[in-house]
Amino acid sequence: MSDAEQPIDPNDANDVREEETVANDEFEPVQVFPESEEMDLRPGSDDCYKCSTCDTECPVAQVDDDFPGPKFQGPEQWRLKRKEDQDIDDSVMSCSNCMRCDSACPSDVPLSQMHNTARGEYVETQMDKLSREYVRNRILANYRTMAELGSKVPRLTNFVMGLDVTKWFNETVLGITSEREFPEFAEETFREWWRDRGGPGVRSEDKRVAYFHGCYSNYNTPEVGKAMVEVFEAFGYEVVVPKQRCSGTPMFANGMLEDAKRAAGINVENFSGLIEEGYDVIASCTSCSMSLRQEYPELFSYDGTASVAAHTYEALEYLRVHEDLEGALAESEVDAGEFAYHAPCHARNQGLDGQAVELLDHLDGADAEDVGPSCSGISGTYGWKDEKYETSMKIGAEMFEHMEAADAETGMTECPTCAMQMEHGTGYEIRHPLEVLADALVDERSD
Amino acid sequence: MAIEDDVVVIGGGIAGMTAALAAAREGAGVRLLAHKESTLRSASGLVDVLGYDADENLLSDPFEAVPDLPESHPYRTVGVEGIRDALALFDDAVGDRYRGGHTDRNALVPTHGGSVKPTARYPASAAAGLASDSRDALLVGFETVTDFDAPLAAAHLESAGVPFSVRGTVISFPGDFRVDAKVTRYADALDADERVEVRGDGYSTKLPVREALAEAVKPHLRGAERVGFPALLGQHRPAEVRESLEAELGAAVFEVPMGPPSLPGMRLEGALLSASREAGVRFTTGNPVVDYETADDREGTDPDGRVAAVRVERNGAAIPFHADQFVLATGGLVGKGIDSDREGVAEPIFDCRVAHPSDRYDWFADDAFGDHPFARFGVDVDDDLRPLDSAGDAEFANLRAAGAVLGGYDLAAEKSGSGVSLATGRAAGLAAAREVTNYS
Ligand SMILES: Cc1cc2nc3c(=O)[nH]c(=O)nc-3n(C[C@H](O)[C@H](O)[C@H](O)COP(=O)(O)OP(=O)(O)OC[C@H]3O[C@@H](n4cnc5c(N)ncnc54)[C@H](O)[C@@H]3O)c2cc1C
Ligand code: SF4
Ligand code: SF4
């Protein structure tokens, strides 16, 4: 029912206006069902009033005619599923977990939580554990294990990964697309660098942060982690780097909820203890912070989950709140030039999409142009799958065009996989905002 | 220290964006905070100023009727000139995407139910469809777009006595789209003029979708001079899509506004967003504002009665946004700017007073379509749009309110939604900016 629908006769019975909104408060659906161990998403499903706003925001639905969209995946599937013997629709595996539908819904329906649980259940009960898809997804989701092995012999791994025969094997046997270049492993991981430098360079009683570096900045782009440490130390923070596992993002996206749960347990335990000692958690990857902030409390109930969620920040967001970051940048200068900036979906969801562009506005010698609200399309492991590669590139097309139209030859983003996609689609070199800030704010850089 | 701007606007609907745009054009540093997508995504994209008077009579000139509105109506606060200035700001921001600025009189736009809606500004895409136009019309619906029953809408229009003859027909949208394809999917296909498979008698061929669509309509044309489609003719290039269809059909083409999700609403949102961005407004979206800080929070007193910052929350972490002036444009019951539960009605961020009967049975009229008090729920404001407490004093010296969060009007009954949001949004943004520029 739309307000556009104004009948000539204002007493027309079609005009229900806003009554429902008020009347709904009388019905509290949670109470209708007995307490259950399983997550009850029924109230969220009942909040859906079928406005389809989520569908208009879904990047996969935009290019893939076979994908029924978030409204179906979330509230509708949830209702269907509650009936006996109703299988989960396999289209849930085509959702990329970009979580855009979450922030679109005006009615606060927990869409991505619904997708994550449905996907978990689908993989658990309906997927053949010997299938090529399952094996491939498990490998992709557990990137860290692969990376840990690979980074022990980075040169060899980089060499092997680049071989045609490896690509052929990956594509034909595993279903990992040969279109993409595997990200190179760093010669020295972030943790190795951290250990060799002797840990924290600054000690402080009241300015302390615990760094969640995630897999990618450890194994592939340690320069981002180093920049993070140096910027925070320049502001007088004590930085610690506790033992940690993968944030779980690729596991949620592949329905490997058990793997994610194990990793989350370790992360929550290691970080919540530090929070009690006055540390806040910061991350340089926006999917990692998203995971700790939103997906953990939505899906797991470890002691300390809520406290970790409430104390986790994206690195620059943290400095903006606690320091005069804009002032510091206004007094600095770099020779960095123009960037085409892409806001990752998971940064958007945390309200961070305007941040990098705003900050660089204050800095002489660096400028970032936002290339628009479209999704990059890679969504972590999604764009690595043979059968999803084309969809991923179709979604990314708009971003590629805008990057090329922008007055810049270097890209910028906070998300490591968005960076891969940006590079893949345009050939641009991609940097993390923290690296530019480190150039501006840190006198002697270690790299 | 922290994140600091001159003016912080809370809410990303028409009211919030207009406030931000007006303030930024005055030279203030403006940040807009919004939680979710606004109701613009669902709204028709029509900009109503005032369609009906209190006795439910259709108004031909909304400006004439404004002085007769009750004292408490937001239009009385901003005045007729305030409404005109706001429409001028709107016209300038949206450019040739909108029509209606040439006259004070309401335009009559056919809707997807076959009724006629009085409105002040309408998308250019709806222009050829006006009910005051006497050209014969054909309405075309699609089998898979169930919200628009073209023959029924045509019959309604005829029985409403429109001065032209109108027929409706239903065809299938050319190409192999899913049966439950989203309107945005059709719009994207038309934007890109994708090639689609068309099957004829024993042959099949591929055609650009605009041409294929025109071909499918032609046999039904039978002399109609204008053709109306449900509002899905392109998301990004609506004018171009319309032009190609017009060229193929040899008839004028228009869109009939639809229910949610609404492409004209989305296009309007995009236009206001780019105008605001161009004026320098900074956007921080995705999380709700949950409460505020006063300058003297620690002592628990606030001699100045000023808001110092609002807090945006995500899973327990609160991020403060400081500013000199604040505008509250969080919408009404639908936009979640006003909250109601069994106990009462409240404005959730600043806890501004929302006058309402204490007995909740008095919130409604007995007749389902009667004159419901709840439709007017909202904050009361002074002449400067500052929310008032129960003693009739401004709640805060530097907080103004705009749009559906205001009380004293029934946007659904009088058809004034976007107009009130525009007029009060502009006034609040301007007042906030003036305070700031006075300071410096
Ligand atoms: C279905 C429908 C059809 C309509 N059709 C028409 C029409 O044909 N013609 C017409 O003129 N008008 C129409 N309207 C009304 C019009 O579009 C606007 O809804 C109205 O002008 C109100 O706008 P607003 O900016 O005040 O509030 P809204 O559009 O409700 O925006 C409120 C904003 O505030 C944000 N917000 C709320 N709480 C918080 C918080 N705590 N923190 C941060 N942000 C918050 C919301 O996310 C949203 O962005 C229609 C509305 C609807 C719902
Ligand atoms: S998470 Fe992203 S891909 Fe999945 S349904 Fe939501 S919007 Fe679509
Ligand atoms: S946006 Fe929310 S309310 Fe609207 S259809 Fe999607 S889930 Fe339902």
PDB file of C-alpha atoms and ligand atoms in Angstrom, chain A residues 1-5 18 49 106, chain B residues 9-17 32-49 117-119 257-260 268-269 284 287-291 311-312 328-338 347-349 402-406 409 411 415-422 424, ligand 1:
ATOM      1  CA  MET A   1       0.000   0.000   0.000  1.00  0.00           C
ATOM      2  CA  SER A   2       1.510   3.235  -1.009  1.00  0.00           C
ATOM      3  CA  ASP A   3       0.607   6.722  -0.111  1.00  0.00           C
ATOM      4  CA  ALA A   4       0.663   7.481  -3.811  1.00  0.00           C
ATOM      5  CA  GLU A   5      -2.474   5.497  -3.887  1.00  0.00           C
ATOM      6  CA  GLU A  18      -0.429   3.840   9.464  1.00  0.00           C
ATOM      7  CA  TYR A  49       6.515  -5.786   5.878  1.00  0.00           C
ATOM      8  CA  PRO A 106      13.835   0.085   7.459  1.00  0.00           C
TER       9      PRO A 106
ATOM     10  CA  VAL B   9      21.385  16.713  10.978  1.00  0.00           C
ATOM     11  CA  ILE B  10      19.851  13.448  12.187  1.00  0.00           C
ATOM     12  CA  GLY B  11      17.814  11.660   9.513  1.00  0.00           C
ATOM     13  CA  GLY B  12      18.300  10.997   5.812  1.00  0.00           C
ATOM     14  CA  GLY B  13      14.783  11.520   4.438  1.00  0.00           C
ATOM     15  CA  ILE B  14      13.496  14.550   2.530  1.00  0.00           C
ATOM     16  CA  ALA B  15      13.465  16.639   5.706  1.00  0.00           C
ATOM     17  CA  GLY B  16      17.019  15.766   6.746  1.00  0.00           C
ATOM     18  CA  MET B  17      18.522  16.144   3.289  1.00  0.00           C
ATOM     19  CA  LEU B  32      24.134  14.145   8.173  1.00  0.00           C
ATOM     20  CA  LEU B  33      23.671  11.065  10.345  1.00  0.00           C
ATOM     21  CA  ALA B  34      21.157   8.458   9.257  1.00  0.00           C
ATOM     22  CA  HIS B  35      20.406   4.971  10.411  1.00  0.00           C
ATOM     23  CA  LYS B  36      18.614   3.220   7.566  1.00  0.00           C
ATOM     24  CA  GLU B  37      17.299   4.002   4.154  1.00  0.00           C
ATOM     25  CA  SER B  38      14.611   6.651   4.471  1.00  0.00           C
ATOM     26  CA  THR B  39      10.951   6.341   3.550  1.00  0.00           C
ATOM     27  CA  LEU B  40      11.868   7.883   0.181  1.00  0.00           C
ATOM     28  CA  ARG B  41      12.587   4.367  -1.049  1.00  0.00           C
ATOM     29  CA  SER B  42       8.937   3.489  -0.551  1.00  0.00           C
ATOM     30  CA  ALA B  43       7.387   6.874  -1.290  1.00  0.00           C
ATOM     31  CA  SER B  44       5.903   7.619  -4.687  1.00  0.00           C
ATOM     32  CA  GLY B  45       8.411  10.310  -5.583  1.00  0.00           C
ATOM     33  CA  LEU B  46       5.602  12.832  -5.846  1.00  0.00           C
ATOM     34  CA  VAL B  47       6.043  15.997  -3.830  1.00  0.00           C
ATOM     35  CA  ASP B  48       2.718  16.936  -2.290  1.00  0.00           C
ATOM     36  CA  VAL B  49       2.233  20.288  -0.621  1.00  0.00           C
ATOM     37  CA  LYS B 117      -3.515  12.408  -6.865  1.00  0.00           C
ATOM     38  CA  PRO B 118      -3.205  16.174  -6.318  1.00  0.00           C
ATOM     39  CA  THR B 119       0.453  17.061  -6.091  1.00  0.00           C
ATOM     40  CA  PRO B 257       3.877   6.004  -9.708  1.00  0.00           C
ATOM     41  CA  MET B 258       3.932   2.670  -7.870  1.00  0.00           C
ATOM     42  CA  GLY B 259       4.055   1.351  -4.333  1.00  0.00           C
ATOM     43  CA  PRO B 260       7.287   0.286  -2.670  1.00  0.00           C
ATOM     44  CA  LEU B 268      14.669  11.465  -6.035  1.00  0.00           C
ATOM     45  CA  GLU B 269      16.795  10.184  -3.187  1.00  0.00           C
ATOM     46  CA  THR B 284      27.692   9.068   8.100  1.00  0.00           C
ATOM     47  CA  ASN B 287      23.959   3.238  12.644  1.00  0.00           C
ATOM     48  CA  PRO B 288      21.347   4.841  14.872  1.00  0.00           C
ATOM     49  CA  VAL B 289      21.746   7.934  17.013  1.00  0.00           C
ATOM     50  CA  VAL B 290      20.748   6.721  20.443  1.00  0.00           C
ATOM     51  CA  ASP B 291      21.227   9.633  22.817  1.00  0.00           C
ATOM     52  CA  ARG B 311      25.955   9.472  20.166  1.00  0.00           C
ATOM     53  CA  VAL B 312      25.780   6.960  17.363  1.00  0.00           C
ATOM     54  CA  LEU B 328      16.167  16.333  14.340  1.00  0.00           C
ATOM     55  CA  ALA B 329      14.616  14.867  11.171  1.00  0.00           C
ATOM     56  CA  THR B 330      14.061  11.256  12.128  1.00  0.00           C
ATOM     57  CA  GLY B 331      10.598  10.820  10.632  1.00  0.00           C
ATOM     58  CA  GLY B 332       7.322   9.774  12.204  1.00  0.00           C
ATOM     59  CA  LEU B 333       5.987   6.431  13.338  1.00  0.00           C
ATOM     60  CA  VAL B 334       7.034   4.818  10.048  1.00  0.00           C
ATOM     61  CA  GLY B 335      10.518   6.352   9.922  1.00  0.00           C
ATOM     62  CA  LYS B 336      11.032   5.478  13.609  1.00  0.00           C
ATOM     63  CA  GLY B 337      11.481   9.071  14.743  1.00  0.00           C
ATOM     64  CA  ILE B 338       8.510   8.596  17.039  1.00  0.00           C
ATOM     65  CA  GLU B 347      10.733  10.801  20.814  1.00  0.00           C
ATOM     66  CA  PRO B 348      13.523   8.338  21.556  1.00  0.00           C
ATOM     67  CA  ILE B 349      16.775  10.303  21.127  1.00  0.00           C
ATOM     68  CA  ALA B 402      11.759  19.062  10.853  1.00  0.00           C
ATOM     69  CA  GLY B 403       9.619  16.675   8.808  1.00  0.00           C
ATOM     70  CA  ALA B 404       7.424  13.830   9.947  1.00  0.00           C
ATOM     71  CA  VAL B 405       8.813  13.955  13.511  1.00  0.00           C
ATOM     72  CA  LEU B 406       6.718  17.130  13.936  1.00  0.00           C
ATOM     73  CA  TYR B 409      -0.490  17.560  10.883  1.00  0.00           C
ATOM     74  CA  LEU B 411       0.359  13.843   6.197  1.00  0.00           C
ATOM     75  CA  LYS B 415      -1.403  14.762   1.409  1.00  0.00           C
ATOM     76  CA  SER B 416       1.302  17.096   2.600  1.00  0.00           C
ATOM     77  CA  GLY B 417       4.169  14.684   3.453  1.00  0.00           C
ATOM     78  CA  SER B 418       7.017  15.867   1.290  1.00  0.00           C
ATOM     79  CA  GLY B 419       5.896  19.483   1.370  1.00  0.00           C
ATOM     80  CA  VAL B 420       6.058  19.734   5.155  1.00  0.00           C
ATOM     81  CA  SER B 421       9.397  17.918   5.162  1.00  0.00           C
ATOM     82  CA  LEU B 422      10.812  20.306   2.562  1.00  0.00           C
ATOM     83  CA  THR B 424      10.434  22.682   7.725  1.00  0.00           C
TER      84      THR B 424
HETATM   85  C1  LIG C   1       4.780   4.393   1.526  1.00  0.00           C
HETATM   86  C2  LIG C   1       4.910   5.885   1.540  1.00  0.00           C
HETATM   87  C3  LIG C   1       4.427   6.632   0.480  1.00  0.00           C
HETATM   88  C4  LIG C   1       4.541   8.026   0.465  1.00  0.00           C
HETATM   89  N1  LIG C   1       4.050   8.707  -0.600  1.00  0.00           N
HETATM   90  C5  LIG C   1       4.149  10.071  -0.612  1.00  0.00           C
HETATM   91  C6  LIG C   1       3.624  10.814  -1.676  1.00  0.00           C
HETATM   92  O1  LIG C   1       3.023  10.279  -2.613  1.00  0.00           O
HETATM   93  N2  LIG C   1       3.750  12.153  -1.666  1.00  0.00           N
HETATM   94  C7  LIG C   1       4.369  12.802  -0.626  1.00  0.00           C
HETATM   95  O2  LIG C   1       4.493  14.024  -0.652  1.00  0.00           O
HETATM   96  N3  LIG C   1       4.873  12.116   0.423  1.00  0.00           N
HETATM   97  C8  LIG C   1       4.781  10.768   0.459  1.00  0.00           C
HETATM   98  N4  LIG C   1       5.277  10.066   1.529  1.00  0.00           N
HETATM   99  C9  LIG C   1       5.907  10.810   2.643  1.00  0.00           C
HETATM  100  C10 LIG C   1       7.301  11.332   2.354  1.00  0.00           C
HETATM  101  O3  LIG C   1       7.967  10.591   1.397  1.00  0.00           O
HETATM  102  C11 LIG C   1       8.211  11.288   3.554  1.00  0.00           C
HETATM  103  O4  LIG C   1       8.060  10.047   4.167  1.00  0.00           O
HETATM  104  C12 LIG C   1       7.882  12.355   4.535  1.00  0.00           C
HETATM  105  O5  LIG C   1       8.123  13.565   3.902  1.00  0.00           O
HETATM  106  C13 LIG C   1       8.727  12.221   5.786  1.00  0.00           C
HETATM  107  O6  LIG C   1      10.074  12.495   5.540  1.00  0.00           O
HETATM  108  P1  LIG C   1      11.096  12.703   6.694  1.00  0.00           P
HETATM  109  O7  LIG C   1      12.356  13.118   6.076  1.00  0.00           O
HETATM  110  O8  LIG C   1      10.520  13.593   7.727  1.00  0.00           O
HETATM  111  O9  LIG C   1      11.240  11.284   7.406  1.00  0.00           O
HETATM  112  P2  LIG C   1      11.676   9.858   6.846  1.00  0.00           P
HETATM  113  O10 LIG C   1      11.629   9.774   5.386  1.00  0.00           O
HETATM  114  O11 LIG C   1      10.873   8.888   7.655  1.00  0.00           O
HETATM  115  O12 LIG C   1      13.205   9.747   7.238  1.00  0.00           O
HETATM  116  C14 LIG C   1      13.639   9.529   8.544  1.00  0.00           C
HETATM  117  C15 LIG C   1      15.129   9.280   8.511  1.00  0.00           C
HETATM  118  O13 LIG C   1      15.628   9.308   9.828  1.00  0.00           O
HETATM  119  C16 LIG C   1      16.411   8.175  10.063  1.00  0.00           C
HETATM  120  N5  LIG C   1      16.369   7.878  11.491  1.00  0.00           N
HETATM  121  C17 LIG C   1      15.304   7.550  12.259  1.00  0.00           C
HETATM  122  N6  LIG C   1      15.691   7.357  13.526  1.00  0.00           N
HETATM  123  C18 LIG C   1      17.027   7.568  13.548  1.00  0.00           C
HETATM  124  C19 LIG C   1      18.026   7.506  14.567  1.00  0.00           C
HETATM  125  N7  LIG C   1      17.710   7.194  15.824  1.00  0.00           N
HETATM  126  N8  LIG C   1      19.302   7.760  14.239  1.00  0.00           N
HETATM  127  C20 LIG C   1      19.642   8.086  12.974  1.00  0.00           C
HETATM  128  N9  LIG C   1      18.748   8.164  11.979  1.00  0.00           N
HETATM  129  C21 LIG C   1      17.461   7.899  12.267  1.00  0.00           C
HETATM  130  C22 LIG C   1      15.819   7.107   9.207  1.00  0.00           C
HETATM  131  O14 LIG C   1      16.746   6.062   8.977  1.00  0.00           O
HETATM  132  C23 LIG C   1      15.533   7.925   7.950  1.00  0.00           C
HETATM  133  O15 LIG C   1      16.684   8.049   7.167  1.00  0.00           O
HETATM  134  C24 LIG C   1       5.155   8.684   1.552  1.00  0.00           C
HETATM  135  C25 LIG C   1       5.663   7.930   2.611  1.00  0.00           C
HETATM  136  C26 LIG C   1       5.556   6.543   2.613  1.00  0.00           C
HETATM  137  C27 LIG C   1       6.098   5.772   3.764  1.00  0.00           C
END
